[in-house]
Coordinates of C-alpha atoms in Angstrom, one line a residue:
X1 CA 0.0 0.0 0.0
X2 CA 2.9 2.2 0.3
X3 CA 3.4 2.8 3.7
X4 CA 6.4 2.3 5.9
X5 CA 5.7 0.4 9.1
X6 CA 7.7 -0.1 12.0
X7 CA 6.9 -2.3 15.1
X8 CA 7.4 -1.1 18.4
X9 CA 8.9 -3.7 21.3
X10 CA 7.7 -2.7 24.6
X11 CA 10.1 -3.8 27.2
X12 CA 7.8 -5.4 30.3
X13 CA 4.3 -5.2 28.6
X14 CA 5.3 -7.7 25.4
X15 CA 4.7 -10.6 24.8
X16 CA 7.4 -12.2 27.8
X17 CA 4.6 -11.8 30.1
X18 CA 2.8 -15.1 29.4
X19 CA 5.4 -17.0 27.6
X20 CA 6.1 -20.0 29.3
X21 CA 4.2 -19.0 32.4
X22 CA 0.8 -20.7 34.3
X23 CA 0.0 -17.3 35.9
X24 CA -1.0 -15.3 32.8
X25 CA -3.9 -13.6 34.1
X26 CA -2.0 -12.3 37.0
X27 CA 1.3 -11.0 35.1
X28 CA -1.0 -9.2 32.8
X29 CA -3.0 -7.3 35.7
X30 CA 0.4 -6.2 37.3
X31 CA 1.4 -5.0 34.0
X32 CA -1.9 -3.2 33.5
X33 CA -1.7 -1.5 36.9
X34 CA 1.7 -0.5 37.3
X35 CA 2.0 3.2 35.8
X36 CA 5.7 2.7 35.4
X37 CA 4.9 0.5 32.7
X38 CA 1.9 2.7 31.3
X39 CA 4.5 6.0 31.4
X40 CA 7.2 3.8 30.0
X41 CA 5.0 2.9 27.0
X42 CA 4.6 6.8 26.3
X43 CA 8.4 7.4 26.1
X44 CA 9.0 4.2 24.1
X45 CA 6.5 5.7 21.7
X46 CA 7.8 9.3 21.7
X47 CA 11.5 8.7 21.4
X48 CA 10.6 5.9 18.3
X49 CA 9.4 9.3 16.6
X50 CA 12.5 10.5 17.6
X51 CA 14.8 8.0 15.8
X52 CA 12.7 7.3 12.8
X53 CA 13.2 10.8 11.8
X54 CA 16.7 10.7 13.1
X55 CA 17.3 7.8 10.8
X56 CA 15.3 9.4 8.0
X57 CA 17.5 12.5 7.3
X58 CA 20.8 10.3 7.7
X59 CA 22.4 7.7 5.0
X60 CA 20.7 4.3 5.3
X61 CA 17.5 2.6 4.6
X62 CA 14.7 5.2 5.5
X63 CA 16.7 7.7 4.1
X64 CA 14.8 9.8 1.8
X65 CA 11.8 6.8 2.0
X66 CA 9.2 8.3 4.6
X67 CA 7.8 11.8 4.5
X68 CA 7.5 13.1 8.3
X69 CA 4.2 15.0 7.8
X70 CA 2.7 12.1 7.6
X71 CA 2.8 9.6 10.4
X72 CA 0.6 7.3 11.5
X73 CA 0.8 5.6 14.7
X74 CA -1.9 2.2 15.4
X75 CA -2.0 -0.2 18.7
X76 CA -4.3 -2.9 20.0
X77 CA -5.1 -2.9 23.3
X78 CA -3.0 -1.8 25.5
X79 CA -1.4 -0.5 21.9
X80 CA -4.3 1.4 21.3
X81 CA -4.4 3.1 24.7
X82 CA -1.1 3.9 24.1
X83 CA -2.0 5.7 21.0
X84 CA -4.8 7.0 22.2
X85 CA -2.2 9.7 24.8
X86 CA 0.3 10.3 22.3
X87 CA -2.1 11.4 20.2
X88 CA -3.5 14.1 23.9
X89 CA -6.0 11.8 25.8
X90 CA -5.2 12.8 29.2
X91 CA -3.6 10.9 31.9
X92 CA -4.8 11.4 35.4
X93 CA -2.4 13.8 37.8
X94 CA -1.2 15.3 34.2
X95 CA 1.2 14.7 31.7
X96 CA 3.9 13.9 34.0
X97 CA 6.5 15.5 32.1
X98 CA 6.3 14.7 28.6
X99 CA 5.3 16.5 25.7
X100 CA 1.9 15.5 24.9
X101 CA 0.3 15.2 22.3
X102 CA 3.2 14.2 20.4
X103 CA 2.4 16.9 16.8
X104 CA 4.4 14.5 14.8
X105 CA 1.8 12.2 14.7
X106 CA -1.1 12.9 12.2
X107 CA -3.3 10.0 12.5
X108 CA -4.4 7.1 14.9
X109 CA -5.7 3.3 14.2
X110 CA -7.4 2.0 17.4
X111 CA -7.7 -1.4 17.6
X112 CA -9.8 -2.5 21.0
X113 CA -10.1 1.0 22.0
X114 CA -9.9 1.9 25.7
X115 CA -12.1 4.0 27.8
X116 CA -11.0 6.4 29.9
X117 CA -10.0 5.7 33.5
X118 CA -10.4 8.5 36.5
X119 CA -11.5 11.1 34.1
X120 CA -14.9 12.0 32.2
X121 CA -14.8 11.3 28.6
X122 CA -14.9 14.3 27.0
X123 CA -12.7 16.0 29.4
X124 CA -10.0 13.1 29.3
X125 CA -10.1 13.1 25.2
X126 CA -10.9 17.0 25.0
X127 CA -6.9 17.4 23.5
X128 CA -7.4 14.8 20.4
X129 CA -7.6 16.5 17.1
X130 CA -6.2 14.0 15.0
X131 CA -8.4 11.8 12.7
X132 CA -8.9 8.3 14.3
X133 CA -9.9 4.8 13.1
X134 CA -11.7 2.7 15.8
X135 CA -12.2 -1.0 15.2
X136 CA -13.3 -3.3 17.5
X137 CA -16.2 -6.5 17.8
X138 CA -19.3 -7.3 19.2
X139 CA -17.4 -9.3 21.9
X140 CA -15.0 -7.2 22.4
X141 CA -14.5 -8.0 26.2
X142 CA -11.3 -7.0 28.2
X143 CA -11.5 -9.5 30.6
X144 CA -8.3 -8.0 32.7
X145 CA -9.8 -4.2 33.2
X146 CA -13.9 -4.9 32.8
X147 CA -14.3 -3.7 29.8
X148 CA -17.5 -4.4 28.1
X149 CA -18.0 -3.7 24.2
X150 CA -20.1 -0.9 24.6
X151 CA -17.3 1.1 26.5
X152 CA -15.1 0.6 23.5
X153 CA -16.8 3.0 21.6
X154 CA -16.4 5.5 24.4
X155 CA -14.0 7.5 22.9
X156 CA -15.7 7.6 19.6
X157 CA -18.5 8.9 21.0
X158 CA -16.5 11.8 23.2
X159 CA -14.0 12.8 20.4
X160 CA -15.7 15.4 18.2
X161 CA -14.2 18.1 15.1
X162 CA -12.4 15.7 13.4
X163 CA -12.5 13.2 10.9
X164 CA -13.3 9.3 12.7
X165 CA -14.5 6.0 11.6
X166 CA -16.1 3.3 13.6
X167 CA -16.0 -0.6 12.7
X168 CA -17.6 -2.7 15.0
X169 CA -17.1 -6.6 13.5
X170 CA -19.7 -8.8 14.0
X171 CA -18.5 -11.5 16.7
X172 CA -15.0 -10.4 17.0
X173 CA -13.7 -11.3 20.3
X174 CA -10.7 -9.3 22.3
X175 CA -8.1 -11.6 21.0
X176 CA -9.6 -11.9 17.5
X177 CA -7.4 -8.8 17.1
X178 CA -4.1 -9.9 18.9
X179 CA -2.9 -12.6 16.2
X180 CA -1.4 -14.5 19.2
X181 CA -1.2 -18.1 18.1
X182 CA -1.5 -19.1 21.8
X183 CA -4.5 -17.4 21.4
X184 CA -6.4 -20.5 20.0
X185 CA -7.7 -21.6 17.1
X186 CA -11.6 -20.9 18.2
X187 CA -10.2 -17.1 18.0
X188 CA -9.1 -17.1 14.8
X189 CA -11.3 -15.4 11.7
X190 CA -9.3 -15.0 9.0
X191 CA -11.5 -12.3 7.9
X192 CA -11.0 -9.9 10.9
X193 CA -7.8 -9.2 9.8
X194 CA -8.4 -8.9 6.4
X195 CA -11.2 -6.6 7.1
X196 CA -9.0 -4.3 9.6
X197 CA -5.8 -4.1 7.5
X198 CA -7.9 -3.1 4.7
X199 CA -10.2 -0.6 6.9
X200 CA -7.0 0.3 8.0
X201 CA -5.1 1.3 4.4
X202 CA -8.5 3.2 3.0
X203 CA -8.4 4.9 5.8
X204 CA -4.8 6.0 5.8
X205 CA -5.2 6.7 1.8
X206 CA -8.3 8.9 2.9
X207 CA -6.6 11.4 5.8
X208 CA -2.9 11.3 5.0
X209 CA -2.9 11.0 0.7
X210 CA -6.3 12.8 0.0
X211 CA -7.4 10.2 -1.8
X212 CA -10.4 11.1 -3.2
X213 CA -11.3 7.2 -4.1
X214 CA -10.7 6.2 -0.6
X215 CA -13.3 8.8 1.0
X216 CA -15.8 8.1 -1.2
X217 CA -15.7 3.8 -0.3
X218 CA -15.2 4.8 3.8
X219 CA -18.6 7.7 3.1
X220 CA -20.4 4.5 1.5
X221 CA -19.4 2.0 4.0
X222 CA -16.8 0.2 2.3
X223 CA -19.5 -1.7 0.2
X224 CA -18.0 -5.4 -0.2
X225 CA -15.5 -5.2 2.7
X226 CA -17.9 -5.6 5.7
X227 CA -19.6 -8.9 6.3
X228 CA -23.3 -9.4 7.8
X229 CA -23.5 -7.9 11.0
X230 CA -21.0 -5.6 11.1
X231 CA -21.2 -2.1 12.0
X232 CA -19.5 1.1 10.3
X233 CA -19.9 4.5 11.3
X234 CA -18.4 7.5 9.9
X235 CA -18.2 11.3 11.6
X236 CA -16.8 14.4 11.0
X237 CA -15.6 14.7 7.6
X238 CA -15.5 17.6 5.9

């Protein structure tokens, strides 16, 4: 499609947390809780912008390959939460010393959004004014935190004055996202993927290439791309 795409490797919130280990349930709520980790996830984020333009201006691969005015930055999960404050959702007690939201970024996929915790909605998401993609399932259940499905449209719902999409797939549990082979094989669509990644690119062609193409399939609701069931909703476009 184009784009560049690096992966992120979060130190003590990866995938090390259950690998190999009967108390999964437990590492991943200590993870969850511990702000360390949370804060830790912010910087990993903000100094990756920091190198990738670092390494774009300098002789090697990237060089001359990415334009900087248009980055995108996409998470699941814990991934998307950690999006969802680089891009200004507020953090309880402040922004604890780092520069948020990060301008660089010009454009957020959420995959399994995340409500927001200690703060109203509106007031904790009141700093986003970047376009956002949403995607998430009818059983979208985050076992770990409570959340229900309903609340994963929260911030959907609270952002307003600029351009969003919201896919809800029909059946799509929590892990249906996560491509995590120990996730199970009752898990696995292989159409939720397909469906997300190609959400995914017409949205990025819509907000960061002004494609004109793109718009008009995400304004129509991607005839031929959703499957019975699923829900699409589209807001503040201009």
């Amino acid at each position: 499609a184009g784009f560049v795409v690096l992966h992120l490797q979060h130190p003590g919130t990866d995938s090390t947390l259950w690998q190999g280990r009967m108390d999964v349930g437990a590492a991943l709520m200590a993870a969850v809780l511990d702000a360390s980790q949370a804060l830790a996830r912010l910087q990993d984020g903000i100094f990756a912008l920091d190198e990738l333009l670092r390494r774009a201006t300098r002789p090697g691969p990237l060089h001359g390959r990415m334009d900087p005015s248009r980055i995108a930055a996409a998470g699941h999960s814990y991934g998307a939460w950690t999006v969802q404050h680089l891009l200004g959702q507020r953090l309880p007690g402040g922004d604890h010393g780092l520069r948020l939201p990060d301008s660089r970024l010009r454009v957020g996929i959420l995959l399994s959004p995340v409500p927001p915790r200690g703060l109203p909605p509106r007031f904790a998401f009141e700093r986003v004014a970047r376009p956002l993609l949403h995607v998430t399932g009818t059983q979208d259940y985050g076992h770990i935190e409570g959340t229900r499905p309903a609340d994963r449209e929260i911030p959907f719902r609270a952002i307003s004055g600029v351009p969003q999409v919201l896919a809800v797939l029909n059946g799509a549990t929590h892990a249906a996202f996560a491509d995590e082979p120990a996730a199970g094989a009752r898990w696995s669509d292989p159409t939720y993927h397909a469906r997300s990644a190609s959400l995914a690119v017409t949205f990025l062609r819509t907000v960061l290439l002004g494609d004109a193409e793109a718009e008009v399939l995400l304004r129509s609701g991607v005839p031929g791309l959703l499957m019975p069931g699923d829900r699409l909703e589209v807001k503040d476009f201009p």
